[in-house]
């Protein structure tokens, strides 16, 4: 947001210069991020002088050029080649002699003495656009006859130099989003040390000149429109604004349009109250109706772009059609043009939630929506309306042709707050004199209703929309009192903290580094997502447990995620659309659920859980002639998971790997510890990935990180490499089709905990020759004793124990031959 130093001087007579003022603004919470010195006319017309065209004749070598001699008040005449069609002898013109720098174009350029088609040119006779005073380029500027040659052109124009502050306005300081708002805060801070007055423009002279044009107002959406005020003006003349008004707008980066629009923009940046001017002749039925229109209704805005409206967009309409997207953007049809003579002026207070939704829905960010989204003063609409109406009468010659129409069914009163002295001292950390506190409150327009021994009963003005609690009032007092005035204590207070073991943050960083080392990339998706993702009656994420937002920005961000899957798939789809088809991703993130049969309005009704997701798709790297680059599969995912579990110190023999019944996944597997599920992984079902336009296989795993941390030993024990050799034995077992390798693995480690080090499946064979519904699994067992060399007798005994367990527990038969 930009604030003009000169503009501030209209309300405060500041002794402080621009740099000092910037420091004060920053100290009181309006942080100045940049200071820029600007000129209403770039370059301030330096070097330009008044000239008189003494002679003008055709250029002998160019049909469209003229040879002129010009008197600029010096001892000699200048020879200037000029291409303007309107140049003539005895004209008074603007001359840029050789060496003058012009700033009217995209970049400054310096006039040089040169030959043009064989003739010497010692300067330039200028047009408006060349010196920055306008946009006209059809001909040169012809000055009044009384202009004296040699007079600096800067003396003929009102050139103003100004300092502009770029303020990083925080969302809670919308009361400072105007020049009067900034002046109020400066006045509050400066009034503690000096006698300074705040001069707000007077509107007492406002009155209706006649009642020639009465416009009715109907509010059909009172939830979206808290207050609506309006007035009509007739017999106006649309034209250029006076220089002072144009300079004010240019100083803050706005381009003047016409006097009516410029006045509404001026009052917006003066008071913080957005206004809108309608061509009253386009208000069909002489009635303004605030309502919504049917879904999909087309509406053309002032920039001639047609938008498809939502049935949740608040609209300003007439009897037949929409005229304006309320609080956001005006309509093309009802806008002010050069032929407009009658105006309906609107000043309203709209529901911030309604305006923010519409602004984000249509990607329309305007000065008006910026303020309405954060909350405007419902009790400030009338002042701004009167201020603008009086300016229109003054500048555009209009007449006020109606009384003010004011819809305000539920008046918003100043916010009652009780300030306790002990809380003030406790939160600030020092004791501020009570009289100083009351002086600050008075300067902030916070009224003291009643004074008690324990504190003050206050009434906070409604323009301070974010000051509604005791802590807010204390913050206001502190920023005006000055953070720099709070001294340092000589004592140092410290709190001893106990780091949990295992430390979740340490483990998270450790696993993240491990995954990055394996070639995965960390991603971060939005916690907000679409509620529609959970409307498929998925048992693992019931739609009834979705945490939905009361005031979502859009339907794409209207719920909190229950799983990391959909954010991951959005990322995969984005990368695939950008021709990045090989992806290895992981994400640490929180998931959120509403507890079953819970009241969303009650604390404790929600469950938040941290998870780790893994996503694989494509292949580990680009194709290479010397490398067999097989695509990712379930075993690629399983390998990454096993390394994570191993690094966390979770013993895999304690885990159960079983088929998962998950509607999102095919060939899904759930890993449990006892009866506690730790993670699920599998291939994303095509019916899910197709919703994201993903056609290649995607493998997904979601690990319950909080549970993994609680089950982790927090450390990994390292042993020296055993001195004694390992022994390998292979078995071919015929088992039922339903028996998984994980069951065999788990059973083997239950039977032999000391000598069995590894077990792996190296062959799988299925044939009717071994029996219907049967399969043969060839398994390698690695045995080792760290204390001695294994002897055949012990090896045979161990293998017999394993075979016996396989036969009794899973019905395995030892295959021979």
Short mmCIF file of C-alpha atoms in Angstrom, two decimals, residues 151 227 239 474 657 685 765 781:
data_model
loop_
_atom_site.label_atom_id
_atom_site.label_comp_id
_atom_site.label_asym_id
_atom_site.label_seq_id
_atom_site.Cartn_x
_atom_site.Cartn_y
_atom_site.Cartn_z
CA UNK A 151 11.17 31.12 -19.79
CA UNK A 227 -25.12 -1.56 5.05
CA UNK A 239 -13.98 15.51 -18.03
CA UNK A 474 -3.15 -3.64 24.91
CA UNK A 657 2.47 -58.07 6.35
CA UNK A 685 -6.19 -48.01 -8.39
CA UNK A 765 6.66 -71.97 -9.45
CA UNK A 781 17.91 -69.44 4.72
#
